[in-house]
Coordinates of C-alpha atoms in Angstrom, one line a residue:
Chain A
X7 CA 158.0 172.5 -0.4
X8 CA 158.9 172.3 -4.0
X9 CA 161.1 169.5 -5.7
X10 CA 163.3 172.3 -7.1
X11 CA 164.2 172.8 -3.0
X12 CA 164.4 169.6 -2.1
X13 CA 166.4 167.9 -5.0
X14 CA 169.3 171.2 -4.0
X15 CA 168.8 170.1 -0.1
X16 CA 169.0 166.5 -1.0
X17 CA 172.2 166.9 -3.6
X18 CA 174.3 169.0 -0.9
X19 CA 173.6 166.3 1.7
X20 CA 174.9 163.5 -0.6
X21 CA 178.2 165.8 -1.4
X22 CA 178.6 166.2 3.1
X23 CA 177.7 170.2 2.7
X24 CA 175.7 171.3 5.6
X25 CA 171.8 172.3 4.7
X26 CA 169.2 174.6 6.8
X27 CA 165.8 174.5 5.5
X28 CA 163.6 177.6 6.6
X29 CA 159.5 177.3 6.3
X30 CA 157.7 179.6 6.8
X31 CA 155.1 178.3 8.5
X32 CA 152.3 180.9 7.8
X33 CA 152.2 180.7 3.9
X34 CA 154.6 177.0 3.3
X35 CA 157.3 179.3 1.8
X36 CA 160.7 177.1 2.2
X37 CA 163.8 178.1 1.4
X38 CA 167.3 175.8 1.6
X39 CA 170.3 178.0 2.4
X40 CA 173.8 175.7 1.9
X41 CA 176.7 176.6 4.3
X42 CA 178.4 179.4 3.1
X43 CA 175.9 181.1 1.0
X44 CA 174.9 184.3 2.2
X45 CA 172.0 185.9 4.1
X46 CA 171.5 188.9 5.0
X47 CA 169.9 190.5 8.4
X48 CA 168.2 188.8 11.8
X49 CA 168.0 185.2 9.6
X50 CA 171.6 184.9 8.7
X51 CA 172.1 185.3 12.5
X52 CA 169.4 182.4 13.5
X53 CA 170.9 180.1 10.6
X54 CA 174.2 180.8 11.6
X55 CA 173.6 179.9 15.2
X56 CA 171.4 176.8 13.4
X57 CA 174.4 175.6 11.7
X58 CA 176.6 176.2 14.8
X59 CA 174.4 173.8 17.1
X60 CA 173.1 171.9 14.7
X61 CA 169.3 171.7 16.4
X62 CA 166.1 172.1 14.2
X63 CA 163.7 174.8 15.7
X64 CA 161.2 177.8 15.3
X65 CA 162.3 181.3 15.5
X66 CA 160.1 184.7 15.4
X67 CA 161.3 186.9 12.6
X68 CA 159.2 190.0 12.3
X69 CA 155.9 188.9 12.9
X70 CA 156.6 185.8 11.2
X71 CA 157.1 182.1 12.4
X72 CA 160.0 180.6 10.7
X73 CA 161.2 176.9 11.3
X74 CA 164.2 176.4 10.8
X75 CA 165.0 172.4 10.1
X76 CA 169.5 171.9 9.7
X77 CA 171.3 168.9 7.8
X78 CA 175.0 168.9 8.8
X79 CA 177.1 165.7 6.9
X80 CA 176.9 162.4 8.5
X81 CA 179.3 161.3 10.5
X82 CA 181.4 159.2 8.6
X83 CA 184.0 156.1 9.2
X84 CA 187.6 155.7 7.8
X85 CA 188.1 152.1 8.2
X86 CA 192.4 151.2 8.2
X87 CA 192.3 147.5 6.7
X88 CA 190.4 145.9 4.5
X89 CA 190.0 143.0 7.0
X90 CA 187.5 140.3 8.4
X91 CA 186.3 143.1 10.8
X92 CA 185.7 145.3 8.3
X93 CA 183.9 143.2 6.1
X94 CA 180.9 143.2 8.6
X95 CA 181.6 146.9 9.6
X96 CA 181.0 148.2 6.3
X97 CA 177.8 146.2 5.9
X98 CA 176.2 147.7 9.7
X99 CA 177.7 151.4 9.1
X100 CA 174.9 152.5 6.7
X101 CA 172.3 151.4 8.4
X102 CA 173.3 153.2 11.3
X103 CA 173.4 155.8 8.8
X104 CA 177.3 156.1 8.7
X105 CA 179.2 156.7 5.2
X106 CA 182.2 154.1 5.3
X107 CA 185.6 154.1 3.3
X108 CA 187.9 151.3 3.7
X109 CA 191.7 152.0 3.4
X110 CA 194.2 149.2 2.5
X111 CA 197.7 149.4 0.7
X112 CA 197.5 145.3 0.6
X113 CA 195.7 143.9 -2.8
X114 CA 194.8 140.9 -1.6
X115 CA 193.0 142.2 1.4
X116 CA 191.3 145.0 -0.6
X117 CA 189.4 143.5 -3.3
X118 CA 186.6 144.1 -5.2
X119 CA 185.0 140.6 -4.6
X120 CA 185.3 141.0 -0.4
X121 CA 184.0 144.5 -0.8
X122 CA 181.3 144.7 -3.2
X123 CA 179.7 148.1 -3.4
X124 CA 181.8 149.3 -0.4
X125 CA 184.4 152.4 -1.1
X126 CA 187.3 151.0 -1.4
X127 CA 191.0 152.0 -1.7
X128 CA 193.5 150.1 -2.0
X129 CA 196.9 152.5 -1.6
X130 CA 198.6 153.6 1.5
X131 CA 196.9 156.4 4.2
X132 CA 200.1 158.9 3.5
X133 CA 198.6 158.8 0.3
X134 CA 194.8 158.3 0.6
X135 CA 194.2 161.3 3.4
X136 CA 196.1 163.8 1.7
X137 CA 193.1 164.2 -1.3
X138 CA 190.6 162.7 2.0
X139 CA 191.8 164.7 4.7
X140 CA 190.1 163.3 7.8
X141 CA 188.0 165.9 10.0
X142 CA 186.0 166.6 13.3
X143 CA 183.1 164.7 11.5
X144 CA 184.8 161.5 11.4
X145 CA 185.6 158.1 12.9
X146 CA 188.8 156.6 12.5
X147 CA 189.1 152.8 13.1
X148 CA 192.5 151.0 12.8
X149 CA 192.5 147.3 12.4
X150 CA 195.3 146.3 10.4
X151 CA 197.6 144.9 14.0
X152 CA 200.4 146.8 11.0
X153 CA 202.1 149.5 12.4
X154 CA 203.5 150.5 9.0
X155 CA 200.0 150.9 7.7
X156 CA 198.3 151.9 11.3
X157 CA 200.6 154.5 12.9
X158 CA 200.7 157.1 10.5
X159 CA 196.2 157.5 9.8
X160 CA 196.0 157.0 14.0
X161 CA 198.7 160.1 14.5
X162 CA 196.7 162.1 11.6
X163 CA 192.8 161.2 13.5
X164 CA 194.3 162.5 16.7
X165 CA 195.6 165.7 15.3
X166 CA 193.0 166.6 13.2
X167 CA 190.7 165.9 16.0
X168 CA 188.6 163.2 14.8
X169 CA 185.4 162.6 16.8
X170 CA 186.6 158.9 17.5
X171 CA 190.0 156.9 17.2
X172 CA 189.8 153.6 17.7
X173 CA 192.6 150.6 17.3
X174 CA 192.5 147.0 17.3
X175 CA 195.2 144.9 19.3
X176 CA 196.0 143.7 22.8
X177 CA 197.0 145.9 25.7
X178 CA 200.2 144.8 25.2
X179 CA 200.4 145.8 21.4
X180 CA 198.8 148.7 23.1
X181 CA 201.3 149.6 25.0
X182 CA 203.8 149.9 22.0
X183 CA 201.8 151.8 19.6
X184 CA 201.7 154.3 22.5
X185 CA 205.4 154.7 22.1
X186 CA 205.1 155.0 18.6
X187 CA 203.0 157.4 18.3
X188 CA 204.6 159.7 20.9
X189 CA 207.7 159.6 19.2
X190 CA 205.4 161.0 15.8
X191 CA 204.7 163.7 18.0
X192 CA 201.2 162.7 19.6
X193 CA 200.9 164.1 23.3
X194 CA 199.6 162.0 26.6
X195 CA 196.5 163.7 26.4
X196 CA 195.9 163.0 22.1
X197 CA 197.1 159.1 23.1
X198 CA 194.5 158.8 25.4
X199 CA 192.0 159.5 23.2
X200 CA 192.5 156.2 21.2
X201 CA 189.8 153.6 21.9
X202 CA 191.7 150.0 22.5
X203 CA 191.5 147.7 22.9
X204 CA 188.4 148.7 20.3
X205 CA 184.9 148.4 20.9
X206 CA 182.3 148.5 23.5
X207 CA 182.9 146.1 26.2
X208 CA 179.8 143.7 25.2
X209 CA 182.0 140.5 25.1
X210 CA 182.3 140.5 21.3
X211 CA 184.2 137.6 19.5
X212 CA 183.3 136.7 16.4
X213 CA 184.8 139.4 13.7
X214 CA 181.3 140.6 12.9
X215 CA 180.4 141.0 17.2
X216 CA 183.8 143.3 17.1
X217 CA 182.3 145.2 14.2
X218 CA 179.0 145.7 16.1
X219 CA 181.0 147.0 19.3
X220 CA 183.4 149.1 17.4
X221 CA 180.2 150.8 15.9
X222 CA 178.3 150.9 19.0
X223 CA 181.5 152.7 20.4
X224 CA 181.6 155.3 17.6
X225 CA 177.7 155.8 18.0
X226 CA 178.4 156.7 21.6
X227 CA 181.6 158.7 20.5
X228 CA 180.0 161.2 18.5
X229 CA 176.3 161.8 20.5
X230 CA 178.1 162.3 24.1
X231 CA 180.6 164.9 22.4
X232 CA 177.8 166.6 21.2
X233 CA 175.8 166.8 23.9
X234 CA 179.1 168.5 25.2
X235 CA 179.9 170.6 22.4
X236 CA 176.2 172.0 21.4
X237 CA 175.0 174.5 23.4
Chain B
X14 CA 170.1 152.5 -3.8
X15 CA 172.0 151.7 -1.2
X16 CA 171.0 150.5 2.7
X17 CA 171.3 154.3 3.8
X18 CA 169.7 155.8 1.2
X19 CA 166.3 153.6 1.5
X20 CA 166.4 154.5 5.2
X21 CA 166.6 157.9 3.7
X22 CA 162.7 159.8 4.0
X23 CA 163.9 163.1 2.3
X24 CA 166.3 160.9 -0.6
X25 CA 162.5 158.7 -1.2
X26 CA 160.5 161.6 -1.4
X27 CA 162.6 163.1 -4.0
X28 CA 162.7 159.2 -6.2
X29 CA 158.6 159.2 -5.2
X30 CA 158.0 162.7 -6.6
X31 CA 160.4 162.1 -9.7
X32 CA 158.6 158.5 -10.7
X33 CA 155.2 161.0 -10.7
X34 CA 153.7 159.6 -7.5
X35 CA 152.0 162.6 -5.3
X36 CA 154.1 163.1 -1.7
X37 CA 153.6 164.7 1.4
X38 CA 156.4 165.6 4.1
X39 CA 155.8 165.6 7.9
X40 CA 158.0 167.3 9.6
X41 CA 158.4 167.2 13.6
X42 CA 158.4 171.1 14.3
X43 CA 158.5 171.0 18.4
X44 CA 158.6 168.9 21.1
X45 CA 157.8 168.6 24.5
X46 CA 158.8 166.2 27.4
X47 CA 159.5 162.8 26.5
X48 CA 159.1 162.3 22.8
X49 CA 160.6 159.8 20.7
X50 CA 162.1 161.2 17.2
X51 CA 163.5 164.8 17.8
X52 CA 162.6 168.0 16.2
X53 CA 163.3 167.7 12.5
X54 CA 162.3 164.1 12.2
X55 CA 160.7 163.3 8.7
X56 CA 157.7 160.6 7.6
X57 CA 157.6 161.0 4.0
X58 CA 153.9 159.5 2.4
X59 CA 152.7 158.7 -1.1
X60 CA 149.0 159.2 -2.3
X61 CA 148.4 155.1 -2.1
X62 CA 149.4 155.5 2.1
X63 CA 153.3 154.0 1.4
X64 CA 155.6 155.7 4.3
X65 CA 159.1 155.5 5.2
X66 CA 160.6 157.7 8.1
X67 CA 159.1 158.1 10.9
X68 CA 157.6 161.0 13.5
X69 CA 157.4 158.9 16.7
X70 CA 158.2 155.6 18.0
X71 CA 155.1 154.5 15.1
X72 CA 152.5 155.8 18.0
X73 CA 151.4 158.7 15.6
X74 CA 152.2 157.5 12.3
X75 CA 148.6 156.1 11.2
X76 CA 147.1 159.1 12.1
X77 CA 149.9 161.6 10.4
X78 CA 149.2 159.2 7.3
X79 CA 146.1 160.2 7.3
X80 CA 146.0 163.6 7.5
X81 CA 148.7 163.7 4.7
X82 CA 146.4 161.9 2.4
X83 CA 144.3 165.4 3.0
X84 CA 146.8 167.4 2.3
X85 CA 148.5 165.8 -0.8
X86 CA 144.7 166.5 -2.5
X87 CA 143.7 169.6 -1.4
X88 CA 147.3 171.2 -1.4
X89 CA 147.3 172.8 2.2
X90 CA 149.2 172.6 4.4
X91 CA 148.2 171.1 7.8
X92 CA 149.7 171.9 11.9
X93 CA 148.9 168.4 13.7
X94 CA 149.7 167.6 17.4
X95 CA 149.8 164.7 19.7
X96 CA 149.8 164.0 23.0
X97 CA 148.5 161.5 26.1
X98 CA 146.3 164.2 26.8
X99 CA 144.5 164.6 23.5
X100 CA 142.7 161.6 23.5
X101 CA 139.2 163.5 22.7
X102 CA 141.2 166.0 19.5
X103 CA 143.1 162.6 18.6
X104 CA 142.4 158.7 18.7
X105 CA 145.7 158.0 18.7
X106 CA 148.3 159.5 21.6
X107 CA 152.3 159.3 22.3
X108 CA 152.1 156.1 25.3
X109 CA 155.6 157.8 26.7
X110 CA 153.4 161.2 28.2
X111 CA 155.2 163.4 25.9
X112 CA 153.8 165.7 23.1
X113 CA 155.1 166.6 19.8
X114 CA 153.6 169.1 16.7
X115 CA 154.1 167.9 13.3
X116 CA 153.7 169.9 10.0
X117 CA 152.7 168.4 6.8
X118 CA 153.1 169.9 3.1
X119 CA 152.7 168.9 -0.3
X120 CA 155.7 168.2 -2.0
X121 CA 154.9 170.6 -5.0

């Protein structure tokens, strides 16, 4: 492989644009072909079906032996609340190899000096998701206990079909938001989507446990819905 | 660089190769039975023997080192596999009975 391929596979990766790699095993010919671009003939049909599925593997093309290795964008986590929770949150998420962006109209919650190095915006969701529009390849976690800064991002998760929603509170506080959101619009079925109370069941208590259950939970999330969705 | 990107094989092997240190990528091509890293899986290795990523559950990783240091002088590529059975091909073996195939190239 040259540098030339692998600085382009390696810049589309950092800017969430799905990658397939194809070597050509016989003669260490690699090419990187970004979603989108096209190819022509039987392997834009195999890196099609790549991207669909997402699974690395070796396909005979006319006598040759092509492996075909795909990169599809991280999961990522939208984190509502620039809280206690998620200060430990945003430290675990990258080593679990999750992007993390922190959402918080409050300034004294979202600040610089809580959040160093972590994305961080400090304006309301309305706002925030409609130049970050959430998608199928992210988490949502909501763990203001606000439901003038909660409602609205949890409705927006469950339409858009994010691969986890997730909400901190009692089942009592529960209970209510369910109302809430079914007079936004949200069915039964969308509703019981929502993770809450949120996290793993691990006995968590400290703000950073909850943090390590919520993850755990979104880790689960998105490998059993693939396992159901791939195929 | 942050936590994710130093966990990152492919995102090192590009900062390696750009800091003019000599690379090789392994790449886990196939698998069978129980294997530990899934097809795709990257080890990324300097001329010195540095690593970060990994090919198994660090069962094979010596050996793939090894074989990379080969292949980052003479420029050839290089098919590898491992199994419990291989014991007389291979010193080293995957303890959870699977086997896996691993390509390494020069990063050119």
């Amino acid at each position: 492989m040259e540098l030339d391929a692998l600085t382009k596979l390696n810049a589309a990766r950092r800017s969430r644009r799905a990658a397939v790699v194809v070597t050509d095993l016989a003669n260490d010919q690699v090419e990187v072909i970004l979603e989108g671009e096209p190819v022509s003939g039987l392997l834009g049909e195999e890196t099609a079906k790549a991207f669909r599925s997402g699974k690395a593997g070796t396909v005979e093309l006319e006598g040759q032996s092509l492996f075909l290795n795909v990169h599809l964008p991280p999961p990522r986590i939208v984190v509502i609340g620039a809280v206690h929770i998620s200060q430990a949150l945003a430290r675990l998420a990258p080593v679990a190899g999750y992007d993390l962006t922190i959402i918080d109209p409050r300034t004294a919650f979202a600040t610089e000096e809580r959040f160093e190095g972590v994305e961080l915006i400090a304006d309301w969701p309305e706002d925030v998701l409609k130049d970050h529009p959430l998608d199928a390849y992210t988490a949502l976690a909501a763990v203001t206990h606000d439901p003038k800064i909660d409602d609205f991002p949890l409705s927006e998760a469950l339409r858009v079909g994010c691969f986890y929603v997730g909400a901190l509170g009692s089942r009592k506080t529960h209970a209510k938001r369910v109302e809430r959101l079914k007079e936004l619009g949200r069915t039964d079925n969308e509703i019981g989507r929502i993770a809450a109370p949120i996290g793993l069941d691990i006995g968590a208590a400290s703000p950073a446990e909850i943090a390590l259950a919520t993850l755990a939970q979104i880790v689960q999330a998105f490998r059993r819905r693939d396992l159901v969705t791939v195929g | 660089m942050t936590v994710s990107e130093i966990l990152d094989p492919l995102q090192t092997a590009e900062s390696w190769k750009q800091a003019g240190r000599n690379v090789a990528i392994a790449t886990v091509i196939e698998t069978w039975g129980s294997a530990p890293r899934p097809t795709g899986s990257h080890l990324v290795i300097d001329s010195e023997g540095n690593f970060e990523g990994s090919v198994s559950g660090g069962c094979v990783e010596g050996a793939v080192i090894t074989e990379a240091l080969d292949v980052i002088e003479s420029g050839a590529p290089k098919m590898l596999e491992f199994g419990v059975a291989d014991e007389t091909a291979w010193r080293v073996g995957l303890s959870c009975g699977g086997r896996i195939r691993v390509y390494v190239e020069r990063l050119g």
